Short mmCIF file of C-alpha atoms in Angstrom, two decimals:
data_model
loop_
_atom_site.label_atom_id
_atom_site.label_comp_id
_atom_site.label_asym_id
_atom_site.label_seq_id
_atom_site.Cartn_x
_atom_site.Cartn_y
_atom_site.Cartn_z
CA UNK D 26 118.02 91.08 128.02
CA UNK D 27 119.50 91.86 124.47
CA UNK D 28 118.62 94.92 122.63
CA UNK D 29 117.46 94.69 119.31
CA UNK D 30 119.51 95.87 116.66
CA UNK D 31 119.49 98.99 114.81
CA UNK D 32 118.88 96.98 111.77
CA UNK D 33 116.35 95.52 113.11
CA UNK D 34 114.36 98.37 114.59
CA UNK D 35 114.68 100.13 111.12
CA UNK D 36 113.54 96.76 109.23
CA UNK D 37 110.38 96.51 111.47
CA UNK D 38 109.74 100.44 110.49
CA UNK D 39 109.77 99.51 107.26
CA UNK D 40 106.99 97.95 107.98
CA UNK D 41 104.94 101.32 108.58
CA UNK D 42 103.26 102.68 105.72
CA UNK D 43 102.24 106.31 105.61
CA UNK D 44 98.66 106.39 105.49
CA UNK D 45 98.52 109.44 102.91
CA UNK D 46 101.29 108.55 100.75
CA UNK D 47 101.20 104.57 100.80
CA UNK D 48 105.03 104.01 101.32
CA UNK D 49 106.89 103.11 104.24
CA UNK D 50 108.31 105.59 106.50
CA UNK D 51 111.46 104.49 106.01
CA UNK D 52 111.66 105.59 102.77
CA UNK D 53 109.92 108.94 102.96
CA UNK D 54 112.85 110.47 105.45
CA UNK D 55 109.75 110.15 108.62
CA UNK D 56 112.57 108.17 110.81
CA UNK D 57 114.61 111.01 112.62
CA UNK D 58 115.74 108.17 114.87
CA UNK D 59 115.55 105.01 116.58
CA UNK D 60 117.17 104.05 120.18
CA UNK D 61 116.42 100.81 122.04
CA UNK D 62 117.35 100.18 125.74
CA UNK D 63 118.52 96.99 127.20
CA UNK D 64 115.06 97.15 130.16
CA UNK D 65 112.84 96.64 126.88
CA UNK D 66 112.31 100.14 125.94
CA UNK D 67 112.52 101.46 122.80
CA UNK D 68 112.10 105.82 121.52
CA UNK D 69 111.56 106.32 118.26
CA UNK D 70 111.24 110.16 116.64
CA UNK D 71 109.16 110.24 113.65
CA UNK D 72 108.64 112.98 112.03
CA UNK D 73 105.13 114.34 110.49
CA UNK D 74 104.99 116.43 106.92
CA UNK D 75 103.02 118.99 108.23
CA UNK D 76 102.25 119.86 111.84
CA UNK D 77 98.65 119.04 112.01
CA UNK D 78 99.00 115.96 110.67
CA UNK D 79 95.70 114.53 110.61
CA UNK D 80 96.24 111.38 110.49
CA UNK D 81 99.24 111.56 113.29
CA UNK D 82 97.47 109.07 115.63
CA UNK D 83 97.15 106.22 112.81
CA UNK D 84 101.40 106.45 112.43
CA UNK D 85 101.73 106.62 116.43
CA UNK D 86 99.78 103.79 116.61
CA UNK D 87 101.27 101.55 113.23
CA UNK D 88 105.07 102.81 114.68
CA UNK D 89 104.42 101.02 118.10
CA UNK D 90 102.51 98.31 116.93
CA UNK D 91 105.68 97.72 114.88
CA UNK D 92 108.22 97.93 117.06
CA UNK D 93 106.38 95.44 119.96
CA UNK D 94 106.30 92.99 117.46
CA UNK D 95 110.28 93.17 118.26
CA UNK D 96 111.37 90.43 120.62
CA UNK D 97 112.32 91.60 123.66
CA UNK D 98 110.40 95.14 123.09
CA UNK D 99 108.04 96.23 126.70
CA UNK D 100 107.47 99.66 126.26
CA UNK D 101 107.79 101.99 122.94
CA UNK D 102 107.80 105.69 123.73
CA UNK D 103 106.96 107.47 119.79
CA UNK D 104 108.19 111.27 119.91
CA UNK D 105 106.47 112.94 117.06
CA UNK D 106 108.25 116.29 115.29
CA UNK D 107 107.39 117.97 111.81
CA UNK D 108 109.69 118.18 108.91
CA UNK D 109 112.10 121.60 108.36
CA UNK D 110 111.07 123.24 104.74
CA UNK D 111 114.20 122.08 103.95
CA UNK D 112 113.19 117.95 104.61
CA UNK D 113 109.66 118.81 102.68
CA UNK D 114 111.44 119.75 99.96
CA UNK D 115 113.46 116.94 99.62
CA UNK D 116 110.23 114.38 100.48
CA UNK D 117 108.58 116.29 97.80
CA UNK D 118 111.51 115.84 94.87
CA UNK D 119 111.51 111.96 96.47
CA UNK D 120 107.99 111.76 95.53
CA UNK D 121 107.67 113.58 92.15
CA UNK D 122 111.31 112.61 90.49
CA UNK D 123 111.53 114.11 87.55
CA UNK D 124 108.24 114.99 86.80
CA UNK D 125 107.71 119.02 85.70
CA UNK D 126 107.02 121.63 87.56
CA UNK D 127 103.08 121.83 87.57
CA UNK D 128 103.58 118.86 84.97
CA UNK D 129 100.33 115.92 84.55
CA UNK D 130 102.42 112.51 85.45
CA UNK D 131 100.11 110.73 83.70
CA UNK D 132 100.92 112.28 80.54
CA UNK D 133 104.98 111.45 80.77
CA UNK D 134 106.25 109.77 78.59
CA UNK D 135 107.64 106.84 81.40
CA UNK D 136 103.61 106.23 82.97
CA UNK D 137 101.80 103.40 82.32
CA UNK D 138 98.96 104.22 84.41
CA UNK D 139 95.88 103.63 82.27
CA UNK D 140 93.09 106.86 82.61
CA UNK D 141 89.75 105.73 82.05
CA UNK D 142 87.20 108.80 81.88
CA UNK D 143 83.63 107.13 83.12
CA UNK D 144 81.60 109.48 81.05
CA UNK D 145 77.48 109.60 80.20
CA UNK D 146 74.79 111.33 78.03
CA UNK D 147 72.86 112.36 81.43
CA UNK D 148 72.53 112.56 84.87
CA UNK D 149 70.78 109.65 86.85
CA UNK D 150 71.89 106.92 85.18
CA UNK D 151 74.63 105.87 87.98
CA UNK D 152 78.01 106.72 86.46
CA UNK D 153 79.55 107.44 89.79
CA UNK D 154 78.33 104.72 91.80
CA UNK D 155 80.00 102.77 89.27
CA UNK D 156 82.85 104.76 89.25
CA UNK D 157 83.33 104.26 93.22
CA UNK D 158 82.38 100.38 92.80
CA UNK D 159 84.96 99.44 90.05
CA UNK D 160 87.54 101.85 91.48
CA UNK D 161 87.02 99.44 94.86
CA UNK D 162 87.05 96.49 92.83
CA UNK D 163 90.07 97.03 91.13
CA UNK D 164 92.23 97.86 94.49
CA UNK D 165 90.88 94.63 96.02
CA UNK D 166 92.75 92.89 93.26
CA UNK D 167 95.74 94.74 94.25
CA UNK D 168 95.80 97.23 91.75
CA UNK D 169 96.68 100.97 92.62
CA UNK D 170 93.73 102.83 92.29
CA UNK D 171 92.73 106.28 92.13
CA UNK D 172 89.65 108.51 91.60
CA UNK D 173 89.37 112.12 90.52
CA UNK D 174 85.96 113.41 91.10
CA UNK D 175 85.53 115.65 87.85
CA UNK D 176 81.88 116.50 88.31
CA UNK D 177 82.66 120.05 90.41
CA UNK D 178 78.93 120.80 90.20
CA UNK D 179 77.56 117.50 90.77
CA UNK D 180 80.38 116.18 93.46
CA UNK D 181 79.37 113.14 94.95
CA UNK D 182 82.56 110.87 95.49
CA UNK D 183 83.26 111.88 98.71
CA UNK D 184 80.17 110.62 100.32
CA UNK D 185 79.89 107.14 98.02
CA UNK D 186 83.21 106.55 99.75
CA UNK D 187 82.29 107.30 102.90
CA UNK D 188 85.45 110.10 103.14
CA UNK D 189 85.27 113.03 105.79
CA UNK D 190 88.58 113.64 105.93
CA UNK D 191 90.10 116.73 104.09
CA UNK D 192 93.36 116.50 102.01
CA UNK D 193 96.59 117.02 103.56
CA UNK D 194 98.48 120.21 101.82
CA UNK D 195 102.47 119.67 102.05
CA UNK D 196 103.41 123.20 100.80
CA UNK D 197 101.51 123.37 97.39
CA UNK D 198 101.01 119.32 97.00
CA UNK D 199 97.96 118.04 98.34
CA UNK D 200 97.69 114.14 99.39
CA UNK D 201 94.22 112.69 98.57
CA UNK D 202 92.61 110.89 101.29
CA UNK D 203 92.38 107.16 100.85
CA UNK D 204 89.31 104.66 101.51
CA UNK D 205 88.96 101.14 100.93
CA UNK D 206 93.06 101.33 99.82
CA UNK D 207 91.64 104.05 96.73
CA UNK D 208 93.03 107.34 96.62
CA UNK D 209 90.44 109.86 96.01
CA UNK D 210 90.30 113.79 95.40
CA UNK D 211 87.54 116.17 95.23
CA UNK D 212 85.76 119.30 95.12
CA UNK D 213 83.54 118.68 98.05
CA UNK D 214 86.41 118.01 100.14
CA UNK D 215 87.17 121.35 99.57
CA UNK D 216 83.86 122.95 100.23
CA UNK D 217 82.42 123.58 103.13
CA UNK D 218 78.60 122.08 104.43
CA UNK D 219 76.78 121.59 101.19
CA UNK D 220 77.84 124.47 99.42
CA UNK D 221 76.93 124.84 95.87
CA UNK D 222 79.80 125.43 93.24
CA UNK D 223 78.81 128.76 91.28
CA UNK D 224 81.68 128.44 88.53
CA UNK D 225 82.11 129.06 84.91
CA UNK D 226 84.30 127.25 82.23
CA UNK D 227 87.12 128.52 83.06
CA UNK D 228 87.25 127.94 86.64
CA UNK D 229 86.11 124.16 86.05
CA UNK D 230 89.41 123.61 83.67
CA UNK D 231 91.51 125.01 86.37
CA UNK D 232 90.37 122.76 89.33
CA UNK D 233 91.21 119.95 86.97
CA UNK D 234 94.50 120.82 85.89
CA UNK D 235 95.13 121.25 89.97
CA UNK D 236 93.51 117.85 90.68
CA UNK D 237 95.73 115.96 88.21
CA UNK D 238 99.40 118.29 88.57
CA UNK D 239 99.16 118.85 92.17
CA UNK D 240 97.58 116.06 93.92
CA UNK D 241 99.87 113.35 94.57
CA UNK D 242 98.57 109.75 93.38
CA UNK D 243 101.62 107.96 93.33
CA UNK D 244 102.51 105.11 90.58
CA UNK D 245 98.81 104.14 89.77
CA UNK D 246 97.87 101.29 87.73
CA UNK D 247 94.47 102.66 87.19
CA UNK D 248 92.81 106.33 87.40
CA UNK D 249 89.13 106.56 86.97
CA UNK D 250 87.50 109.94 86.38
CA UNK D 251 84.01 110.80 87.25
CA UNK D 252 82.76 113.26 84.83
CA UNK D 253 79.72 115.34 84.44
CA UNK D 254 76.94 114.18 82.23
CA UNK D 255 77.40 115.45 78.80
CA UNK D 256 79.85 116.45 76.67
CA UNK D 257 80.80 120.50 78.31
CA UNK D 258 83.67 121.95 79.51
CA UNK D 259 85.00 119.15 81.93
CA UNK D 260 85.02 116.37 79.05
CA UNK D 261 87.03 118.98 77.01
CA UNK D 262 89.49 120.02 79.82
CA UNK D 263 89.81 116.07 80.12
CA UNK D 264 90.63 115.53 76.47
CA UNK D 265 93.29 118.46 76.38
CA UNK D 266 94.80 117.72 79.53
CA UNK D 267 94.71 113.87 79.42
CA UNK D 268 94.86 112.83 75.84
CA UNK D 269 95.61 109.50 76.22
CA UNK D 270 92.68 108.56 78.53
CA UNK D 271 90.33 106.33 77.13
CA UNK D 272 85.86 106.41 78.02
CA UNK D 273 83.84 104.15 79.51
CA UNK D 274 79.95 105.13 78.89
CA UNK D 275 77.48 104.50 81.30
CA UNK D 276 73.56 103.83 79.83
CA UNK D 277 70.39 102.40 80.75
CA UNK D 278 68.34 100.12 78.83
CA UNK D 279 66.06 102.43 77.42
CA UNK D 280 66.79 103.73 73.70
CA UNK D 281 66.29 107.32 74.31
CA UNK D 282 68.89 107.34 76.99
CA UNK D 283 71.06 105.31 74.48
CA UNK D 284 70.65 108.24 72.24
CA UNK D 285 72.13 110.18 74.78
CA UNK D 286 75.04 108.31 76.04
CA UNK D 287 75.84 107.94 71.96
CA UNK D 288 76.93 111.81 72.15
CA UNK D 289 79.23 111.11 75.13
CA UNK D 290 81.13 108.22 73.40
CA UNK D 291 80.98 109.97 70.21
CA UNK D 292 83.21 112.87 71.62
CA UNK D 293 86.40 110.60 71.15
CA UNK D 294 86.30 111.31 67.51
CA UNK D 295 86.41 114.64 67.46
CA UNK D 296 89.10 114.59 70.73
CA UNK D 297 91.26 111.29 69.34
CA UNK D 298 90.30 109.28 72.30
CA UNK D 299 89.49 105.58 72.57
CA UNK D 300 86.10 104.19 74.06
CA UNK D 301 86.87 101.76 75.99
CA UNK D 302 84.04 100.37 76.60
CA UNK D 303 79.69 100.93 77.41
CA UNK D 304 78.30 99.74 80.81
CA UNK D 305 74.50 99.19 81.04
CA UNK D 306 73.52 100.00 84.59
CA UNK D 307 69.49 99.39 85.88
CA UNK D 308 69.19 96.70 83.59
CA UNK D 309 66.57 94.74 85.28
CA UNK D 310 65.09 94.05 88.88
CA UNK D 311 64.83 90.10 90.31
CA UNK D 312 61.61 89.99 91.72
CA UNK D 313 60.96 87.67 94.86
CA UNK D 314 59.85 84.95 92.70
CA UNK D 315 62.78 84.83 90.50
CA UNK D 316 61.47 86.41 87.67
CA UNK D 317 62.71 89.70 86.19
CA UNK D 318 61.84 92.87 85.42
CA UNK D 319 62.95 95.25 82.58
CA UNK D 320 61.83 98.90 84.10
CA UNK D 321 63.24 100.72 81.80
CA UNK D 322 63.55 98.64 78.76
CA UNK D 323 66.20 96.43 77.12
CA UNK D 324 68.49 96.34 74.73
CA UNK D 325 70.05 99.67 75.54
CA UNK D 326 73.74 98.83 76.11
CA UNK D 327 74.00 96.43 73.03
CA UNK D 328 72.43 99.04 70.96
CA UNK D 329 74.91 101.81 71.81
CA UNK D 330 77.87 99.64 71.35
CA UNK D 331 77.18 98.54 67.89
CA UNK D 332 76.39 102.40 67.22
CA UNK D 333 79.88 103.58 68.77
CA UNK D 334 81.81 100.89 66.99
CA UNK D 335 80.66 102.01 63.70
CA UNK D 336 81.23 106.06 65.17
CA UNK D 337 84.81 105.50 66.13
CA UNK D 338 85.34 102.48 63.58
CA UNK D 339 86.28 99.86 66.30
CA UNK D 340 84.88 97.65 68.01
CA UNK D 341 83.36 99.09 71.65
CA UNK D 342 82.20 96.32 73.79
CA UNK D 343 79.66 96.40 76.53
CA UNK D 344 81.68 94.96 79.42
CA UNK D 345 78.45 94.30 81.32
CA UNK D 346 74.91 94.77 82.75
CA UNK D 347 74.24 95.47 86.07
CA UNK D 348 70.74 94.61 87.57
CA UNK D 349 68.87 97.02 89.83
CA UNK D 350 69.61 96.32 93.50
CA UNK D 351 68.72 97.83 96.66
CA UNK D 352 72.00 97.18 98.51
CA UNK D 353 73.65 99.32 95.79
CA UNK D 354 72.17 102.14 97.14
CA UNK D 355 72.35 101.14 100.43
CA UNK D 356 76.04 100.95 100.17
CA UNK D 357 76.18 104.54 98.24
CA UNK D 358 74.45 105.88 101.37
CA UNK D 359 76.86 104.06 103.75
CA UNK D 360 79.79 104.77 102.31
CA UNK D 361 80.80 101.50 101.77
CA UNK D 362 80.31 100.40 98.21
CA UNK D 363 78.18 97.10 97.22
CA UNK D 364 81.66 95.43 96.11
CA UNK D 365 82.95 95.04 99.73
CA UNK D 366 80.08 95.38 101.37
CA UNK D 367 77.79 92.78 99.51
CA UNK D 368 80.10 90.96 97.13
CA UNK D 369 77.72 88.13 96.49
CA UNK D 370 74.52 90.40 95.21
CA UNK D 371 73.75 90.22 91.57
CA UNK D 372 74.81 94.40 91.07
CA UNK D 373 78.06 93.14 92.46
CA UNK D 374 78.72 90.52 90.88
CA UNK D 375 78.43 92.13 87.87
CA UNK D 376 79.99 95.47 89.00
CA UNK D 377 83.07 92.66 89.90
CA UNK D 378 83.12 90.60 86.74
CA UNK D 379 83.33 94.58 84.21
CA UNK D 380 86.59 95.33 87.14
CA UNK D 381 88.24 92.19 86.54
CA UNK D 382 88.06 92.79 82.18
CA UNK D 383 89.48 96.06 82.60
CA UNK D 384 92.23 94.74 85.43
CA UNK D 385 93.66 92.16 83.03
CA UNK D 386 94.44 94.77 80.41
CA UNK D 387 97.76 95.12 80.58
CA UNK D 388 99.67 98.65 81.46
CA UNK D 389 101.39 98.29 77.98
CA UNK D 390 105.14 99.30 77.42
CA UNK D 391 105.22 99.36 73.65
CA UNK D 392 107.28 102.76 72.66
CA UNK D 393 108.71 102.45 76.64
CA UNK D 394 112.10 103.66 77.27
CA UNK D 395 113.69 101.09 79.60
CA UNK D 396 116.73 102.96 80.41
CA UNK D 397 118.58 99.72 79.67
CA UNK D 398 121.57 99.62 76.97
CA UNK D 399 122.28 96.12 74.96
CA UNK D 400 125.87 95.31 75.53
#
């Protein structure tokens, strides 16, 4: 019986992607080696960022699932080992490149990630179940997601998402868990039972400067951020420390809560931010016979768009209404959002059809520098 190649071995550990960081092993300096034997046996060392690796039995498990793919492969023996300081470092300059010390990547100059802020007047209305359901939308299509819960006081993310695990720290980087192929980080994740979070102003602008220079999201095509309800310290802190991010408001039907939600959008003049676009969320209930039912009014979304186009003197379009559905919340409470686990329910399909109008806009590279030189 013929060995398999070195070459080969490392092609099928290419294979392996780190669950944490989302790039294969391979690349992130986790082979230490590879050895097979001509009786069918093959050791591979692997080495772990940290040495409670939580997630070391996933990249056991993905490494010899890899490897027995191999013709000619019986056994795979993987011996796990934990990076010197010296390899973390270099893993961690891999990963950040040139990016600043304590520097924002999405504010360099060379990201096209697009930051959308999902932002409303007041609580209740649904803004992070819809941040958790487009954020899962939009990595179904393929897109690089992630999600920073801004709402310290309110945190909810974790749960929608169904997440228990806690973020891995590689010296002072944290990796945010992932779920449903979205990278997410937290507050809650950092707290421990149910904890309330006693902080001031201050404290809240410091978390999220953490969240978005420390946590490591990778290249992302899209970053959604759950903020409080209203227009406090968070949605400044957001503005300062991610100017270019742009707001989706979340409504109901009901004109008083349009009021509301008006002050949200109307932020982005006074910060220089773009609204993006208003989402109208309990916009109606199907009853059993068909019919519908407008609980809380109607006309809400249309209403505040027209108002914030004339505020910020362009057009703000309402990307879509979602009805009021039961398996919304029973997805919220299962940790598996309506998206993927109901795809065909009315709140989906509209959660679904408001993902796929801000998927197609394009991660634009007008003002770009290439790095290219015309000859």
């Amino acid at each position: 019986m013929t060995a398999p190649s070195e070459s080969a071995l490392l092609a099928a550990l290419a294979t392996v992607i780190d669950p944490e960081l989302r790039r294969p092993i391979t690349d992130l300096g986790m082979v230490a080696s590879v050895e097979a034997f001509e009786n069918g046996a093959v050791t591979a060392g692997i080495r772990l960022t940290i040495a409670g690796c939580p997630l070391r039995e996933t990249i056991t498990a993905d490494v010899t699932a890899a490897l027995s793919q191999l013709h000619g492969v019986t056994d795979v023996r993987v011996e796990l080992s934990v990076m010197t300081p010296e390899q973390r470092a270099e893993l961690k300059e891999r990963l950040k490149g040139s990016t600043p010390e304590r520097g924002i990547p999405f504010n360099a100059e060379d990201s096209l990630t697009r930051v959308y802020a999902v932002a409303s007047g007041k609580g209740g209305v649904g803004k992070s179940s819809i941040t958790v359901n487009l954020a899962c939308a939009l990595a179904a299509q393929g897109l690089r997601v992630g999600i920073v819960d801004a709402d310290i006081y309110g945190f909810s993310v974790p749960g929608l998402m169904g997440i228990t695990q806690a973020p891995t720290r590689v010296d002072e980087m944290i990796l945010p868990p992932v779920a449903h192929g979205v990278k997410t980080i937290s507050i809650g994740m950092f707290v421990a039972g149910n904890q309330p979070v006693a902080w001031r102003g201050p404290m809240l602008h410091r978390a999220l400067e953490q969240f978005l220079a420390d946590v490591y999201f990778g290249d992302l095509d899209i970053l959604l951020l759950d903020l409080p309800p209203g227009t406090g310290d968070v949605a400044i802190s957001v503005a300062q420390l991610l100017p270019k991010a742009e707001i989706l408001v979340v409504t109901t039907p009901q004109a008083a809560a349009a009021d509301v939600a008006e002050r949200a959008g109307a932020i982005a003049v006074q910060t220089g931010q773009k609204v993006a676009g208003v989402i109208e969320n309990m916009s109606f209930l199907t009853l059993p016979d068909g019919s519908t039912m407008e609980l809380f009014g109607s006309g809400g979304g249309e209403i505040l768009s027209k108002r914030l186009s004339q505020t910020v003197n362009a057009p703000v379009e309402l990307l879509g209404q979602i009805p009021l559905d039961v398996s919304l919340r029973e997805g919220g409470d299962a940790g598996l959002p309506i998206v993927l686990s109901n795809p065909g329910s009315p709140a989906a399909a509209a959660l679904l059809a408001i993902a796929g109008k801000l998927a197609v806009r394009p991660r634009g590279l007008v003002g770009r520098q290439l790095g290219v030189t015309p000859k």
